[in-house]
Structures are given as structure tokens and as C-alpha cells.
Coordinates of C-alpha atoms and ligand atoms in Angstrom, one line a residue:
M1 CA 164.9 -95.5 -87.1
N2 CA 168.3 -96.2 -85.6
Y3 CA 170.5 -93.7 -83.7
T4 CA 172.9 -93.3 -86.6
Q5 CA 170.1 -92.0 -88.8
I6 CA 168.9 -89.6 -86.1
M7 CA 172.5 -88.4 -85.7
A8 CA 172.8 -87.6 -89.4
Y9 CA 169.6 -85.4 -89.1
V10 CA 170.8 -83.8 -85.9
K11 CA 174.2 -82.9 -87.4
D12 CA 172.5 -81.4 -90.5
L13 CA 170.3 -79.3 -88.2
A14 CA 173.3 -78.1 -86.2
H15 CA 174.8 -76.8 -89.4
Q16 CA 171.5 -75.0 -90.3
A17 CA 171.4 -73.5 -86.8
G18 CA 175.1 -72.3 -87.2
R19 CA 174.1 -70.4 -90.3
I20 CA 171.4 -68.6 -88.3
M21 CA 174.0 -67.6 -85.7
L22 CA 176.5 -66.4 -88.3
A23 CA 173.9 -64.2 -89.9
A24 CA 173.9 -62.2 -86.7
H25 CA 177.3 -60.7 -87.5
D26 CA 177.7 -58.0 -84.8
E27 CA 174.0 -57.2 -84.4
A28 CA 173.0 -59.8 -81.7
E29 CA 173.3 -57.5 -78.8
K30 CA 170.7 -55.1 -80.1
T31 CA 168.2 -57.8 -79.9
A32 CA 169.1 -58.9 -76.3
K33 CA 166.7 -59.0 -73.3
T34 CA 167.5 -59.7 -69.7
K35 CA 166.5 -63.0 -68.0
S36 CA 166.5 -63.9 -64.3
G37 CA 169.8 -64.0 -62.4
S38 CA 172.8 -61.7 -62.9
A39 CA 174.1 -60.9 -66.3
N40 CA 171.8 -63.4 -67.9
F41 CA 170.5 -62.5 -71.4
V42 CA 168.6 -64.0 -74.4
T43 CA 168.9 -62.6 -77.9
A44 CA 166.5 -63.0 -80.9
Y45 CA 168.9 -65.4 -82.3
D46 CA 168.8 -67.8 -79.3
I47 CA 165.0 -67.9 -79.8
A48 CA 165.3 -68.2 -83.6
V49 CA 167.8 -71.1 -83.4
Q50 CA 165.6 -72.9 -80.7
E51 CA 162.4 -72.5 -82.7
H52 CA 164.1 -73.7 -85.9
L53 CA 165.6 -76.8 -84.1
I54 CA 162.3 -77.7 -82.4
K55 CA 160.2 -77.2 -85.6
R56 CA 162.5 -79.4 -87.7
L57 CA 162.9 -82.1 -85.0
R58 CA 159.0 -82.2 -84.6
E59 CA 158.6 -82.6 -88.3
R60 CA 160.9 -85.6 -88.5
F61 CA 160.1 -87.1 -85.1
P62 CA 156.4 -86.3 -84.2
E63 CA 156.9 -88.2 -80.9
A64 CA 159.8 -86.1 -79.8
V65 CA 159.7 -83.9 -76.6
F66 CA 162.0 -81.1 -75.7
I67 CA 163.9 -79.6 -72.8
A68 CA 165.5 -76.3 -74.0
E69 CA 167.1 -73.3 -72.5
E70 CA 164.6 -70.6 -73.7
K71 CA 161.3 -72.3 -72.6
D72 CA 159.7 -73.7 -69.6
N73 CA 160.6 -77.3 -68.9
D74 CA 159.3 -80.5 -67.4
P75 CA 162.1 -82.9 -66.2
S76 CA 159.8 -85.8 -66.4
L77 CA 160.1 -85.7 -70.2
L78 CA 163.7 -87.1 -69.8
E79 CA 162.0 -90.5 -69.3
R80 CA 160.4 -90.6 -72.8
E81 CA 161.9 -92.4 -75.7
F82 CA 163.0 -89.3 -77.8
C83 CA 163.8 -86.3 -75.5
F84 CA 166.0 -83.6 -77.1
V85 CA 167.9 -81.4 -74.7
I86 CA 168.8 -78.2 -76.5
D87 CA 171.0 -75.2 -75.8
P88 CA 170.3 -73.1 -78.9
I89 CA 173.3 -70.8 -78.2
D90 CA 175.7 -71.8 -75.5
G91 CA 177.9 -68.8 -74.8
T92 CA 175.2 -66.1 -75.3
T93 CA 177.3 -63.5 -73.6
N94 CA 180.2 -64.2 -76.0
F95 CA 177.7 -64.1 -78.9
M96 CA 176.5 -60.7 -77.9
H97 CA 180.0 -59.4 -77.7
N98 CA 180.9 -60.9 -81.2
Y99 CA 183.6 -62.9 -79.4
K100 CA 183.1 -65.8 -81.8
C101 CA 183.2 -68.5 -79.2
S102 CA 179.7 -70.0 -78.9
A103 CA 178.1 -73.2 -79.9
I104 CA 174.8 -75.1 -80.5
S105 CA 174.4 -78.1 -78.2
I106 CA 171.9 -80.8 -78.9
A107 CA 171.5 -84.0 -77.0
M108 CA 169.0 -86.9 -77.3
V109 CA 168.0 -88.6 -74.1
S110 CA 166.1 -91.9 -74.2
H111 CA 164.5 -93.2 -71.0
G112 CA 166.9 -91.1 -68.9
E113 CA 170.1 -92.0 -70.7
T114 CA 171.9 -89.7 -73.1
V115 CA 172.4 -91.5 -76.3
I116 CA 173.4 -88.8 -78.8
G117 CA 175.4 -85.6 -78.3
V118 CA 176.2 -82.9 -80.9
V119 CA 178.1 -79.7 -80.2
Y120 CA 178.7 -77.4 -83.2
D121 CA 181.0 -74.4 -83.2
P122 CA 180.0 -72.4 -86.4
Y123 CA 183.0 -70.0 -86.1
R124 CA 185.6 -72.8 -86.4
G125 CA 183.4 -75.1 -88.5
E126 CA 183.9 -77.8 -85.8
L127 CA 181.2 -80.3 -85.2
Y128 CA 181.7 -82.7 -82.3
H129 CA 179.4 -85.8 -82.1
A130 CA 179.1 -88.8 -79.9
E131 CA 176.8 -91.8 -79.8
K132 CA 176.5 -93.9 -76.7
G133 CA 179.0 -96.8 -77.0
K134 CA 180.4 -95.7 -80.4
G135 CA 183.0 -93.1 -79.5
A136 CA 183.4 -89.4 -80.0
F137 CA 184.3 -87.5 -83.2
L138 CA 185.4 -84.1 -84.4
N139 CA 184.2 -83.5 -88.0
D140 CA 183.9 -87.2 -88.2
K141 CA 187.4 -88.1 -87.0
P142 CA 187.7 -90.1 -83.8
I143 CA 188.8 -88.1 -80.7
H144 CA 190.2 -89.0 -77.3
V145 CA 191.0 -87.2 -74.2
S146 CA 194.7 -86.2 -73.7
E147 CA 197.1 -88.2 -71.6
R148 CA 198.7 -85.0 -70.1
C149 CA 199.3 -85.2 -66.3
S150 CA 198.1 -82.5 -64.0
E151 CA 201.4 -80.5 -64.0
Q152 CA 201.0 -80.2 -67.8
A153 CA 197.3 -79.7 -67.7
V154 CA 195.2 -76.8 -68.9
V155 CA 192.0 -76.7 -67.1
A156 CA 188.9 -74.6 -68.0
L157 CA 186.6 -73.3 -65.3
G158 CA 183.0 -71.9 -65.6
T159 CA 182.2 -69.0 -63.3
S160 CA 178.5 -69.8 -62.9
P161 CA 177.8 -66.1 -63.8
Y162 CA 174.1 -66.3 -63.1
Y163 CA 174.8 -67.2 -59.4
K164 CA 177.4 -64.6 -58.5
D165 CA 175.9 -63.9 -55.1
T166 CA 176.3 -67.4 -53.8
L167 CA 179.1 -68.9 -55.8
A168 CA 181.7 -66.2 -56.6
E169 CA 183.8 -66.9 -53.4
K170 CA 183.6 -70.7 -53.8
T171 CA 184.5 -70.5 -57.5
F172 CA 187.5 -68.3 -57.2
S173 CA 188.9 -69.8 -54.0
L174 CA 188.7 -73.3 -55.7
A175 CA 190.1 -71.8 -58.9
R176 CA 193.2 -70.7 -56.9
D177 CA 193.7 -74.1 -55.4
V178 CA 193.4 -75.8 -58.8
Y179 CA 195.6 -73.2 -60.5
C180 CA 198.4 -74.1 -58.0
R181 CA 198.1 -77.9 -58.9
V182 CA 197.8 -77.6 -62.8
G183 CA 199.7 -76.0 -65.6
D184 CA 197.2 -73.1 -66.2
L185 CA 193.6 -72.2 -66.2
R186 CA 191.2 -71.0 -69.0
R187 CA 187.7 -69.4 -69.0
T188 CA 185.9 -69.7 -72.5
G189 CA 182.4 -68.7 -71.7
T190 CA 180.8 -71.8 -73.1
A191 CA 180.5 -75.0 -71.1
A192 CA 179.5 -77.0 -74.2
L193 CA 182.8 -76.2 -75.8
D194 CA 184.7 -76.6 -72.5
L195 CA 183.5 -80.2 -72.5
A196 CA 184.2 -80.7 -76.2
Y197 CA 187.7 -79.4 -75.6
V198 CA 188.3 -82.0 -72.9
A199 CA 187.0 -84.7 -75.2
V200 CA 189.4 -83.6 -78.0
G201 CA 192.4 -83.2 -75.7
R202 CA 192.9 -79.4 -76.1
T203 CA 192.3 -79.1 -72.3
E204 CA 192.6 -81.8 -69.6
G205 CA 189.8 -80.8 -67.4
F206 CA 186.8 -78.6 -66.7
F207 CA 184.7 -77.6 -63.5
E208 CA 181.7 -75.4 -62.8
W209 CA 179.5 -75.4 -59.7
I210 CA 176.2 -75.0 -61.4
L211 CA 175.2 -75.8 -64.9
S212 CA 171.7 -76.4 -66.4
P213 CA 171.0 -79.7 -68.3
W214 CA 171.2 -78.1 -71.7
D215 CA 174.7 -76.7 -71.0
H216 CA 176.2 -80.1 -70.4
A217 CA 174.0 -82.9 -71.8
A218 CA 175.8 -83.3 -75.1
G219 CA 179.3 -82.4 -73.8
V220 CA 179.2 -85.0 -71.0
L221 CA 178.6 -87.8 -73.6
L222 CA 181.4 -86.4 -75.7
V223 CA 183.9 -86.6 -72.8
T224 CA 182.8 -90.1 -71.6
E225 CA 182.9 -91.5 -75.2
A226 CA 186.3 -89.9 -75.7
G227 CA 187.6 -91.9 -72.6
G228 CA 187.3 -89.2 -70.0
I229 CA 185.4 -89.0 -66.8
V230 CA 182.5 -86.7 -65.7
T231 CA 180.9 -86.5 -62.3
Q232 CA 179.6 -83.8 -59.9
A233 CA 182.1 -82.1 -57.6
D234 CA 181.5 -84.8 -54.9
G235 CA 182.1 -87.7 -57.4
S236 CA 178.4 -88.6 -57.8
P237 CA 177.0 -88.8 -61.3
T238 CA 175.8 -85.7 -63.1
V239 CA 172.0 -85.4 -63.5
L240 CA 169.7 -83.8 -66.2
S241 CA 166.7 -83.4 -64.0
A242 CA 168.1 -80.3 -62.1
P243 CA 171.0 -77.9 -62.3
C244 CA 174.2 -79.6 -61.0
S245 CA 178.0 -79.2 -60.7
V246 CA 180.1 -80.7 -63.5
W247 CA 183.6 -82.0 -63.0
A248 CA 185.3 -83.3 -66.1
G249 CA 188.7 -84.5 -67.1
N250 CA 191.0 -87.2 -68.2
R251 CA 191.5 -89.8 -65.5
M252 CA 194.5 -88.1 -63.8
V253 CA 193.2 -84.5 -63.9
H254 CA 189.6 -85.5 -62.9
A255 CA 191.1 -87.0 -59.8
V256 CA 192.9 -83.9 -58.9
L257 CA 189.9 -81.8 -59.5
I258 CA 187.7 -84.0 -57.2
D259 CA 190.5 -83.9 -54.6
A260 CA 190.6 -80.1 -54.8
A261 CA 186.8 -79.8 -54.5
K262 CA 186.7 -81.8 -51.2
R263 CA 187.2 -78.7 -49.0
Y264 CA 184.1 -77.1 -50.6
C265 CA 181.6 -80.0 -50.8
Ligands
IPD301 C1 176.5 -70.4 -70.1 C2 177.8 -70.8 -70.5 C3 178.9 -70.4 -69.6 C4 178.7 -71.0 -68.2 C5 177.3 -70.6 -67.7 C6 176.3 -71.1 -68.7 P1 174.6 -69.7 -71.8 O1 175.5 -70.8 -71.0 O2 177.9 -72.2 -70.7 O3 180.1 -70.8 -70.0 O4 179.6 -70.5 -67.3 O5 177.1 -71.3 -66.5 O6 174.9 -70.8 -68.3 O7 173.7 -68.9 -70.8 O8 175.6 -68.8 -72.5 O9 173.8 -70.6 -72.7
CA302 CA1 174.2 -72.7 -72.0

């Protein structure tokens, strides 16, 4: 089976998962439980989406292995041929608040390399997909990062909310520095869509000090396949084997974000 066939199946699954999310209406918060870290929650819908995705992927690809937000994980699985990295609901806090800004993120990693990325926003009906070497798409139309320079740039930041104790100072001090060098800042509450928005050129950059692999696996492929650049804050490649910083942008804005981070690295 080639990657294009796998992509078609994954896109269909993302739509199915979106329907599970939309069925929550404003009831999600009632099902929430706390997780480790500050302000970190899981709802019954996160679990239901994850279970649905893993079940359906296992049916179709019996050899598949999984790294997913709501389960224990083994990073050595990234080296297998079919490893799916799943965030069932990215933007769980938004989801609990019925803020309608959350997404499903599914990546496929083969022998350590991300080859498929799908991010689906069921509220806007927007499905982003990228296959390694074949470009990035929104609802099947090719997308590209914007050419806006830093003065015109809108840059999204993630606040690493589960690491407030250690990262609040560094996040907001850097945010002030970046704010003075770009047009304006945004905070959406979903890293997967932050990266998708860089890919489609709605924003010019994104940074967050700590993200987990499921937050950024699919989005990183979207940005790079759309002509953008993604690294860690110190310019080194992002990793999926452990949490890491994620610095993304078009070429000009990525350079500005890397320069701004130097004081903090
Ligand atoms: C979170 C979102 C948020 C980011 C956090 C992530 P979750 O994912 O992507 O934007 O700031 O660092 O953990 O917990 O909603 O899946
Ligand atoms: Ca997430």
C-alpha cells in the first residue's frame, strides 16, 4: 500500500473523529478529569476519539503502532514502519469551553521520519494534509507559507500551560521581545492549528517552549511541505522522541524568532 492510499484512509478517519467532537456540543466539560501538570484536562471525547482512531487504524493496518496523548508511550516505536502519532483533540481546554477552536492531529512516522500529516478542524470544516515531498494542502488545494516580512507578520505563541511554574517568565518575556519586532501576536490554544495556519499563510510564525510529539508531528510536516521552516528554539531539528521547543515560520520570520530566542537558550 502506498502513502497516498494511507492518506485517503487517514483523512476519512479525521472526518469521523470530527463528528465525535461535534457531538459534544457544550457538554464536554462535564466529562473532564484532571491530568498531571497545571490546568491539564482530558475529556471523555478525547478518549473516545483516540479509541476510535486506534481501533480503525489497527483494523486497516494490523502492523501499526501508536504514540498518542491519552496513553502511555514508548518512543522506540517511532523507528517502526507504521507509527501513528495522534493527538485526538488538540486544544482540549478550548474544547471544554466550547470555544470552537480545536483539531484532530494524526501523523504517520516511518523509520523515524514523518511521512504523512493530517490536521482537521471540524468547526471550520478545514482539513490540512501533507505527504513528504508532495506539498501541503487545505481541503485538497495546495497551500504555501506567506511572504509577509516581520513588520507585517502575525505570530502565534503557545504558552506551555502545563509548565507554568518553570516557563511563564521565559514565555512572556520572549513574547514581549517578539511583539516589538513583528506586527502582532496571537494565542489560539491549539498548536496543531497554529502550525497549520503558518502553512496556509494566515500567520507568519509560531513558537512554544515545550510541546509533546502529538502536538506538532503533523503540523511540522504541513509547514515544511508548505515551504516554511521549523526547528527548535536553538535552531536544531525538532524531535518526536521527547518534548521539545517548536519554532516555525516563513523564512524571514523564522530567522527573527530564532534571533529573539538567543537570549533565552
Ligand atoms: C495543548 C495545545 C496548546 C499548547 C499546549 C498543548 P492539548 O494541547 O496545543 O495550544 O499551548 O502546549 O499541550 O493539551 O490541548 O492537546
Ligand atoms: Ca495537544
